[in-house]
XYZ file of C-alpha atoms in Angstrom:
653
model
C 90.111 84.428 42.599
C 89.079 87.813 41.132
C 85.336 88.333 40.713
C 84.268 88.198 37.117
C 81.386 90.660 37.800
C 80.200 93.190 40.377
C 76.975 91.245 40.845
C 75.872 87.760 39.633
C 72.935 85.568 40.412
C 70.503 83.226 38.786
C 67.601 84.998 37.162
C 65.030 83.978 39.635
C 67.176 85.310 42.566
C 67.779 88.435 40.630
C 64.084 89.062 40.063
C 63.352 88.482 43.740
C 66.226 90.738 45.016
C 65.551 94.103 46.480
C 66.572 96.733 43.917
C 68.455 98.784 46.490
C 70.347 95.724 47.736
C 71.649 95.059 44.248
C 72.594 98.624 43.819
C 74.417 98.549 47.144
C 76.448 95.447 46.141
C 77.399 97.138 42.793
C 78.508 100.309 44.597
C 80.734 98.356 47.044
C 82.409 96.359 44.334
C 82.915 99.435 42.282
C 85.516 100.698 44.795
C 85.726 104.188 43.447
C 83.842 107.402 44.050
C 80.464 106.780 42.568
C 79.395 109.525 40.131
C 75.724 110.431 39.797
C 75.562 109.251 36.209
C 76.826 105.839 37.038
C 74.365 105.548 39.992
C 71.423 106.497 37.828
C 72.508 104.110 35.098
C 72.700 101.116 37.478
C 69.322 102.043 39.084
C 67.650 102.288 35.571
C 69.216 98.974 34.461
C 68.078 97.066 37.496
C 64.591 98.468 37.165
C 64.227 97.655 33.401
C 65.638 94.183 33.707
C 63.650 93.034 36.712
C 60.604 94.102 34.684
C 61.679 92.864 31.242
C 63.044 89.479 32.259
C 60.257 88.451 34.460
C 58.930 85.799 31.915
C 62.359 84.069 31.851
C 62.557 81.223 34.263
C 66.009 79.778 33.802
C 69.320 81.568 33.366
C 72.124 83.667 35.089
C 72.779 87.318 35.065
C 75.999 89.327 35.588
C 76.261 93.113 36.077
C 79.577 94.808 35.193
C 81.178 91.701 33.694
C 84.997 92.153 33.375
C 86.554 92.283 29.890
C 90.300 92.335 30.992
C 91.968 92.720 27.614
C 90.076 96.009 27.060
C 90.220 97.046 30.674
C 86.512 97.509 30.663
C 83.318 96.004 31.956
C 80.157 94.987 30.008
C 76.967 96.407 31.523
C 75.186 93.021 31.609
C 75.792 89.439 30.443
C 72.868 87.171 30.328
C 73.135 83.367 30.042
C 69.832 81.689 28.973
C 68.725 79.037 26.548
C 72.271 78.013 25.759
C 73.088 81.479 24.442
C 75.291 84.258 25.783
C 73.751 87.711 25.607
C 76.079 90.768 25.981
C 73.917 93.814 26.786
C 75.034 97.439 26.646
C 72.778 100.113 27.894
C 72.962 103.820 26.934
C 70.868 105.327 29.688
C 69.022 108.456 28.533
C 69.987 107.986 24.861
C 67.579 107.513 22.019
C 70.093 106.809 19.194
C 72.137 103.866 18.119
C 75.479 105.602 17.826
C 78.181 103.749 15.783
C 80.710 103.857 18.733
C 78.178 102.095 20.919
C 77.350 99.450 18.328
C 81.114 98.806 18.036
C 81.574 98.749 21.790
C 79.131 95.965 22.399
C 80.342 94.054 19.282
C 83.943 94.275 20.709
C 82.685 92.825 24.057
C 81.036 89.891 22.191
C 84.090 89.215 20.077
C 86.324 89.423 23.164
C 84.347 86.817 24.889
C 84.361 84.603 21.833
C 88.070 84.850 21.291
C 89.473 84.955 24.816
C 86.945 83.504 27.242
C 87.345 79.670 27.478
C 83.773 79.022 28.325
C 82.445 80.991 25.404
C 84.542 79.602 22.524
C 81.744 77.189 21.442
C 78.768 79.249 22.303
C 76.495 81.534 20.369
C 76.972 85.114 21.497
C 74.436 87.920 20.879
C 75.477 91.476 21.463
C 72.539 93.797 22.150
C 72.490 97.679 22.292
C 69.754 99.321 24.209
C 69.319 103.119 24.289
C 66.816 103.417 27.101
C 64.680 106.033 25.525
C 64.915 104.788 21.970
C 61.550 104.353 20.170
C 60.211 100.788 19.425
C 62.189 99.276 16.541
C 61.205 96.835 13.849
C 61.753 93.173 14.641
C 65.539 92.613 14.583
C 67.200 90.245 12.019
C 69.517 87.662 13.484
C 72.827 87.495 11.416
C 75.384 85.050 12.841
C 78.881 84.926 11.625
C 80.777 81.689 11.175
C 82.129 81.795 14.656
C 78.485 82.200 16.106
C 78.969 85.842 17.082
C 75.893 87.805 15.868
C 75.957 91.328 14.519
C 74.637 93.627 17.236
C 70.941 93.833 17.715
C 69.864 97.439 18.198
C 66.597 97.501 20.105
C 64.423 99.587 22.382
C 63.958 98.359 25.995
C 60.472 96.984 25.049
C 62.082 94.761 22.510
C 64.500 92.865 24.725
C 62.337 89.880 25.628
C 61.407 89.229 21.960
C 65.036 89.515 20.927
C 66.158 86.992 23.585
C 63.364 84.512 22.637
C 64.162 84.933 18.936
C 67.863 84.278 19.471
C 67.330 81.270 21.745
C 65.084 79.780 19.072
C 67.457 80.510 16.378
C 70.620 79.228 18.103
C 69.093 76.330 20.091
C 72.196 75.670 22.269
C 72.483 73.345 25.231
C 71.965 74.720 28.695
C 75.013 76.563 30.065
C 76.544 75.654 33.458
C 76.865 79.300 34.668
C 79.343 78.418 37.472
C 81.615 76.398 35.273
C 81.306 79.144 32.526
C 82.268 81.996 34.793
C 85.192 80.062 36.212
C 86.497 78.855 32.845
C 89.176 81.448 32.646
C 90.016 84.268 30.506
C 92.986 84.189 28.066
C 93.478 87.542 26.314
C 96.160 88.504 23.882
C 96.019 92.259 23.977
C 97.663 94.493 21.368
C 100.767 96.268 22.525
C 98.917 99.519 22.919
C 96.194 97.696 25.069
C 98.879 95.945 27.067
C 100.750 99.216 27.713
C 97.504 100.880 28.872
C 96.693 97.973 31.266
C 100.199 97.793 32.631
C 100.434 101.458 33.195
C 97.216 101.138 35.203
C 99.045 98.629 37.291
C 97.259 95.454 36.136
C 99.209 92.233 36.423
C 100.561 90.888 33.245
C 98.813 87.532 33.924
C 95.535 89.330 33.702
C 96.106 90.412 30.113
C 98.008 87.394 28.707
C 96.896 84.015 27.625
C 97.571 81.646 30.571
C 99.626 79.130 28.567
C 101.902 81.725 26.986
C 102.060 83.701 30.235
C 103.002 80.610 32.234
C 105.527 79.273 29.709
C 106.973 82.533 28.587
C 106.187 85.942 30.099
C 105.638 84.655 33.633
C 108.905 82.821 33.828
C 110.779 85.492 32.091
C 109.397 88.225 34.471
C 110.399 86.083 37.539
C 113.840 85.584 36.148
C 114.474 89.276 35.416
C 113.117 90.306 38.892
C 115.646 87.913 40.464
C 118.487 89.383 38.363
C 117.595 92.838 39.376
C 117.342 92.000 43.058
C 120.546 90.070 42.926
C 122.414 93.040 41.365
C 120.939 95.422 43.833
C 121.768 93.443 46.880
C 125.359 92.543 45.737
C 126.024 96.028 44.262
C 126.787 94.539 40.871
C 126.216 95.677 37.293
C 124.270 93.216 35.160
C 122.914 92.803 31.670
C 120.392 90.328 30.404
C 119.304 89.451 26.832
C 115.718 88.391 26.238
C 115.210 86.721 22.930
C 111.916 85.766 21.223
C 110.230 84.823 18.026
C 108.301 87.616 16.201
C 105.211 88.297 18.230
C 106.206 86.410 21.240
C 105.773 89.484 23.639
C 109.306 90.822 23.952
C 107.946 94.417 24.135
C 105.176 93.352 26.494
C 107.907 91.767 28.744
C 109.845 95.012 28.686
C 106.846 97.137 29.486
C 105.904 94.722 32.354
C 109.361 94.992 33.857
C 109.331 98.765 33.546
C 105.838 99.101 35.303
C 106.645 96.402 37.961
C 109.799 98.104 39.108
C 108.034 101.557 39.084
C 107.097 100.958 42.800
C 110.890 101.092 43.580
C 111.368 104.904 43.659
C 115.131 104.539 43.778
C 115.401 102.657 40.453
C 113.519 104.934 38.025
C 112.997 102.079 35.667
C 112.455 103.151 32.047
C 111.419 101.555 28.809
C 113.662 102.787 25.951
C 113.135 102.183 22.231
C 114.776 103.371 19.050
C 111.474 102.613 17.291
C 110.226 106.082 16.802
C 106.650 105.135 15.676
C 106.281 102.672 18.555
C 107.295 105.306 21.149
C 105.018 107.907 19.574
C 101.977 105.625 19.454
C 102.471 104.328 23.024
C 102.959 107.800 24.423
C 99.950 109.081 22.566
C 97.771 106.244 23.695
C 98.847 106.528 27.303
C 98.443 110.314 27.266
C 94.878 110.136 25.813
C 93.877 107.482 28.347
C 95.429 109.226 31.354
C 93.842 112.599 30.329
C 90.391 110.950 30.037
C 90.522 109.033 33.229
C 91.902 111.810 35.296
C 90.388 114.775 33.644
C 93.670 116.548 33.106
C 94.906 118.399 30.056
C 96.453 116.051 27.381
C 99.807 118.010 27.298
C 100.178 117.436 31.063
C 99.295 113.785 30.705
C 101.844 113.484 27.802
C 104.619 114.977 29.843
C 103.935 112.491 32.660
C 103.837 109.375 30.628
C 106.899 110.374 28.717
C 109.100 109.391 31.769
C 107.809 105.865 31.419
C 108.404 105.363 27.657
C 111.392 107.207 26.211
C 113.000 107.322 22.770
C 116.554 105.756 23.142
C 118.086 108.635 21.019
C 116.818 111.272 23.462
C 118.322 109.253 26.403
C 121.531 109.126 24.433
C 121.461 112.860 23.747
C 120.855 113.749 27.417
C 123.700 111.476 28.479
C 126.119 113.274 26.151
C 125.418 116.587 27.868
C 126.699 115.296 31.266
C 129.309 112.862 32.555
C 127.176 112.042 35.631
C 125.292 108.735 35.893
C 121.841 108.770 34.593
C 118.909 108.772 37.193
C 117.748 105.343 35.893
C 119.173 102.161 37.452
C 117.041 99.750 35.399
C 116.800 100.336 31.633
C 114.934 98.225 29.157
C 116.153 98.590 25.552
C 113.538 97.374 23.169
C 114.741 95.828 19.807
C 118.354 96.170 20.996
C 119.544 94.454 17.834
C 118.624 97.539 15.923
C 121.070 99.707 17.855
C 123.520 101.528 15.534
C 126.962 100.169 14.714
C 130.102 102.320 15.125
C 130.103 103.664 11.613
C 126.445 104.676 11.648
C 126.453 106.112 15.237
C 129.547 108.136 14.587
C 128.415 109.491 11.275
C 125.118 110.602 12.734
C 126.738 112.176 15.855
C 129.308 114.028 13.825
C 126.943 115.218 11.088
C 123.685 115.724 12.937
C 124.868 116.570 16.540
C 128.169 118.301 15.664
C 130.160 115.902 17.946
C 133.313 115.399 16.025
C 134.951 113.286 18.698
C 132.213 110.762 18.908
C 133.602 107.271 17.736
C 131.573 104.485 19.429
C 128.797 102.173 18.539
C 125.432 102.798 20.100
C 125.697 99.669 22.330
C 129.192 100.819 23.433
C 127.999 104.248 24.420
C 124.894 103.188 26.110
C 126.745 100.595 28.310
C 129.452 103.220 29.060
C 126.701 105.554 30.220
C 125.169 102.958 32.428
C 128.603 102.010 33.796
C 128.916 105.454 35.261
C 126.841 104.083 38.294
C 129.266 103.402 41.126
C 127.199 100.740 42.806
C 124.754 98.815 40.658
C 122.534 98.978 37.584
C 120.782 96.524 35.268
C 120.487 96.664 31.508
C 117.813 94.500 29.802
C 118.053 94.053 26.132
C 115.135 92.727 24.114
C 116.444 90.972 21.042
C 114.272 89.780 18.050
C 115.619 87.188 15.729
C 115.704 88.228 12.085
C 114.472 91.717 12.842
C 117.252 93.875 11.557
C 115.729 95.951 8.763
C 117.930 98.972 8.302
C 121.452 99.732 7.236
C 123.737 100.501 10.187
C 122.047 98.238 12.687
C 124.702 96.473 14.712
C 122.769 93.331 15.589
C 123.305 91.327 18.725
C 126.969 90.647 17.979
C 127.992 94.189 18.715
C 126.649 93.988 22.239
C 128.531 90.872 22.967
C 131.707 92.352 21.443
C 131.491 95.405 23.704
C 130.897 93.362 26.789
C 133.817 91.095 25.942
C 136.191 93.927 25.316
C 135.258 96.674 27.653
C 132.933 95.406 30.357
C 134.206 92.035 31.570
C 133.144 92.818 35.228
C 129.450 92.839 34.359
C 127.245 89.858 35.130
C 125.856 88.513 31.908
C 122.548 86.648 31.785
C 121.764 85.206 28.377
C 118.803 83.512 26.750
C 119.642 79.931 25.966
C 118.868 80.619 22.276
C 121.311 83.463 21.915
C 123.691 81.316 19.874
C 121.087 80.468 17.298
C 121.901 81.647 13.800
C 119.078 84.148 13.850
C 120.905 86.059 16.658
C 124.646 85.662 16.056
C 126.076 85.323 12.577
C 129.824 85.589 13.501
C 130.821 82.018 14.024
C 134.033 82.867 15.765
C 132.167 85.210 18.211
C 129.562 82.542 18.897
C 132.213 80.033 19.841
C 134.012 82.601 22.075
C 130.616 83.324 23.753
C 130.057 79.683 24.482
C 133.300 79.500 26.387
C 132.630 82.541 28.396
C 131.577 82.193 32.082
C 128.025 83.534 31.897
C 124.631 82.550 33.018
C 122.513 80.842 30.358
C 118.790 80.945 31.148
C 116.050 79.168 29.262
C 113.471 81.533 30.836
C 114.957 84.483 28.965
C 113.537 83.134 25.642
C 110.073 83.745 24.554
C 109.342 80.955 22.090
C 105.572 81.158 21.406
C 104.070 83.846 19.256
C 101.160 85.581 21.154
C 100.491 88.296 18.666
C 98.209 86.092 16.555
C 95.943 84.267 18.980
C 94.571 82.368 15.991
C 97.857 81.005 14.729
C 100.974 80.509 16.903
C 102.746 78.837 13.908
C 102.501 81.980 11.819
C 106.009 83.125 12.447
C 107.267 79.637 11.474
C 105.327 79.743 8.205
C 106.580 83.209 7.359
C 110.082 82.105 8.180
C 109.750 79.247 5.591
C 108.343 81.704 3.033
C 111.217 84.267 3.145
C 113.801 81.505 3.639
C 112.725 79.973 0.277
C 111.263 76.729 1.715
C 107.991 76.461 -0.062
C 107.499 72.784 0.921
C 107.760 73.383 4.566
C 105.683 76.537 4.168
C 102.958 74.454 2.583
C 102.915 71.983 5.378
C 102.886 74.665 7.986
C 100.103 76.681 6.455
C 97.786 73.619 6.333
C 98.081 73.621 10.137
C 97.008 77.238 10.470
C 94.712 77.752 7.567
C 91.435 77.194 9.336
C 92.413 79.542 12.251
C 94.389 82.199 10.311
C 93.099 82.969 6.847
C 95.453 84.295 4.245
C 94.059 85.420 0.893
C 96.273 85.880 -2.181
C 94.928 88.227 -4.750
C 95.947 90.308 -7.756
C 93.213 92.946 -7.104
C 93.631 95.732 -4.536
C 89.878 96.308 -4.825
C 89.267 92.680 -3.800
C 91.954 93.080 -0.963
C 90.248 96.085 0.501
C 86.800 94.464 0.280
C 88.080 91.267 1.980
C 89.400 93.397 4.897
C 86.098 95.327 5.266
C 84.106 92.053 5.319
C 86.449 90.259 7.731
C 86.874 92.989 10.342
C 84.138 93.384 12.968
C 83.573 95.867 15.792
C 86.656 98.170 16.111
C 89.137 95.534 14.851
C 91.867 97.562 13.129
C 92.957 96.858 9.492
C 95.260 98.657 7.114
C 97.594 98.572 4.140
C 101.304 97.803 4.688
C 104.202 97.589 2.245
C 107.950 97.495 2.080
C 109.622 100.875 2.206
C 111.244 99.834 -1.006
C 107.918 99.219 -2.764
C 108.211 102.225 -5.049
C 106.413 100.759 -8.079
C 103.206 100.187 -6.271
C 102.362 103.837 -7.022
C 100.426 103.136 -10.160
C 98.143 100.807 -8.018
C 97.441 103.759 -5.682
C 99.988 102.931 -3.015
C 102.720 105.635 -2.560
C 104.921 104.263 0.233
C 107.105 107.445 0.299
C 104.007 109.365 1.657
C 104.898 109.133 5.346
C 102.041 108.198 7.699
C 101.434 109.928 11.080
C 101.864 106.812 13.248
C 99.744 107.900 16.278
C 96.827 109.024 14.023
C 97.191 105.928 11.627
C 97.213 103.573 14.554
C 94.885 105.183 17.147
C 92.241 107.274 15.338
C 88.877 105.892 14.445
C 87.010 105.110 11.220
C 85.946 108.794 10.850
C 89.440 109.961 10.268
C 90.733 109.768 6.602
C 94.314 109.609 7.904
C 93.647 106.437 10.040
C 94.480 102.885 8.804
C 90.818 102.284 8.456
C 90.566 104.292 5.291
C 92.883 102.058 3.487
C 94.544 104.881 1.637
C 97.908 105.402 3.428
C 100.294 102.406 3.694
C 102.612 101.797 6.589
C 106.116 100.561 5.983
C 108.114 98.067 8.017
C 109.662 100.969 9.890
C 106.226 102.283 10.826
C 104.741 99.015 12.018
C 107.602 97.061 13.520
C 106.637 96.403 17.155
C 103.002 97.265 16.441
C 100.241 95.221 14.963
C 96.852 95.249 13.236
C 94.056 92.802 13.516
C 93.832 92.418 9.789
C 96.390 93.561 7.140
C 96.829 93.833 3.500
C 100.487 93.170 2.612
C 101.211 94.817 -0.705
C 104.142 92.984 -2.522
C 106.327 94.820 -4.948
C 109.231 93.719 -7.199
C 111.903 94.650 -4.706
C 111.715 91.119 -3.222
C 111.141 88.832 -6.246
C 111.536 85.358 -7.531
C 114.006 84.046 -10.163
C 115.572 80.626 -10.738
C 113.696 79.267 -7.678
C 115.402 81.753 -5.420
C 114.664 85.125 -3.928
C 116.289 88.177 -5.503
C 116.703 91.550 -3.980
C 116.303 94.824 -5.784
C 116.164 98.576 -5.058
C 114.502 101.165 -7.212
C 116.777 103.872 -8.185
C 115.991 106.775 -10.505
C 113.925 105.089 -13.257
C 114.840 101.374 -12.857
C 115.279 98.495 -10.437
C 118.912 97.772 -9.467
C 120.117 94.447 -7.994
C 121.173 94.568 -4.349
C 124.554 92.744 -3.957
C 125.355 93.709 -0.367
C 124.614 90.712 1.970
C 123.550 92.992 4.793
C 121.069 94.917 2.499
C 119.771 91.649 1.261
C 119.188 90.509 4.776
C 117.480 93.782 5.698
C 115.122 93.473 2.749
C 114.156 89.770 3.693
C 113.664 90.906 7.200
C 111.384 93.760 6.032
C 109.041 91.216 4.460
C 109.345 88.950 7.535
C 108.162 92.020 9.672
C 105.286 92.835 7.304
C 104.009 89.311 7.185
C 103.884 88.889 10.925
C 101.988 92.109 11.846
C 98.397 90.829 11.537
C 96.736 89.209 14.542
C 93.831 87.460 12.934
C 94.587 87.217 9.166
C 95.801 88.945 6.145
C 95.509 89.344 2.395
C 98.572 89.548 0.121
C 98.205 91.730 -2.863
C 100.509 91.019 -5.714
C 99.991 93.470 -8.656
C 99.394 92.178 -12.126
C 102.069 94.463 -13.615
C 101.954 96.294 -16.920
C 103.623 94.924 -20.061
C 104.087 98.488 -21.298
C 106.029 99.492 -18.169
C 109.562 98.013 -17.905
C 109.576 98.676 -14.127
C 106.466 96.555 -13.625
C 106.920 93.708 -15.963
C 104.018 91.109 -15.397
C 106.290 87.993 -15.390
C 108.130 89.436 -12.293
C 104.925 89.675 -10.295
C 103.624 86.472 -11.672
C 106.632 84.440 -10.340
C 106.041 85.986 -6.947
C 102.364 85.137 -7.067
C 103.112 81.557 -8.205
C 105.581 81.048 -5.394
C 103.120 82.170 -2.747
C 100.439 79.967 -4.155
C 102.973 77.034 -4.032
C 103.357 77.868 -0.296
C 99.767 76.957 0.172
C 98.041 80.254 0.002
C 94.488 80.234 -1.426
C 93.231 82.696 -4.020
C 89.609 82.586 -2.827
C 87.825 82.204 0.483
């Protein structure tokens, strides 16, 4: 079992331990070259705590306690009086910097949400700059989940803060051994997951155990077997991994790419046509790599770009040569969004000057991989109900190409591939069921792990957009206490709600449909394109970041990514009428009805995507409209608002 901390002991043993012995154990567990700054920090922390905690008789102490989801370690965790204290030292500092306050708050929230033993305990984050002057007596402010706002104190105030918290919280004694062994069940964001996997962490370390065991773990094992089988038998194989929104399809793909990286002859690569996702992941990986290795960001960016690539760049390189690509294992994220023949040919002829191109994107990509003389494996990650743009081929095109052009390939298919969310062509579905292929239950990810508070969120959203308010109402009652959703007519109230809900560095932002063109009078101009890496990665000091609640991301910007808290801004493009959904597009000066079945589906899926982006909760803003503006008639928005209220959403929390 992995150690949860570099050093742990009951307080009495810690107080009696030799300072040098403790330091030596910390150094050995560290496992890396020890910098002078870290050495000095540990020595100062040990010295201070052995002095300050002397009056405490019962408890347990941990140095460098692991926070797996964040890939970091808390300086000190102290268990005493039934309370968990998370202590972050800033050795040599005299100020309470906002980043440090957020850091220790994040550690406390992480324990509360993901550490089994901490779910029902009071958790007190404490920030101690070691040369800070004596502070006034801190005020204890506990949230509903019993995580306090960080206490910012000088070293001399630690004992008083601990005694005050113990008196205020009055919890039962904590069994430290059981607590430390209780297990950690993180659900990282896709950015956090990519960082951890790129650093060679096992996917089980960063995934909730039940979801990992039932979904990601089994899927990873199945794919590993498929790759090894194809490699040993010199076969070409394709496998389709399906999953509900937020089930971890992208995480599964990144895990496969990193786990196969140790095979130098495979050159596994993660490919996505989702430009914002690729940009955000590359930028996050580059920033992290540059910081950890002390290299220029440009160099780090070039290196990580071989791990995550834009599928269109992969396609363009393949067009310049008839040789097989260097990659033997390719993972196509959101493969259902690959372009159909008409869209791909039009783009290649008009934008790339290739007049002879006459193939769908799936047909071309499989043709490229088929250039290998011996073996290769293509892994397609498929999201049900995720097609959101004109020209997206959907799953059916992949199956058609395999049936017509690549019958010699081994096909491994999720057992859910014939669900209506994935194949709409009934004839093709029937042909598929008669084909000699390998159906595999392990290739379906059926549990949403994006929202650790509400695994039924995707089910609820499905009922909402599918016009099933009665089922939506029943489902929301199941998740309401874990996953709050506020319904409001005021954008001011929506922004305020986000600001009061989010803690630490939890990320929040505005999102809206790309067709929400009449939210502009409310201050939301969706045509103003966000800079995705900046919007998703930069901190609260950057006006371009999501935190400022000024720029809204569309479904194209946010698909595959997520926020902790979101405000979904609902416009009249997806509206109610005669107890049904109606689909509109704003053209020129007025709304026009959408009659195309495909475009109607894309609009519905756009709202499905928007409504499944928040991990912890969301607020839905439906404007009041304006009776003097024919493009914003109040009754249109009123009917949307009434329907969402009928689905169970509350208008006050």
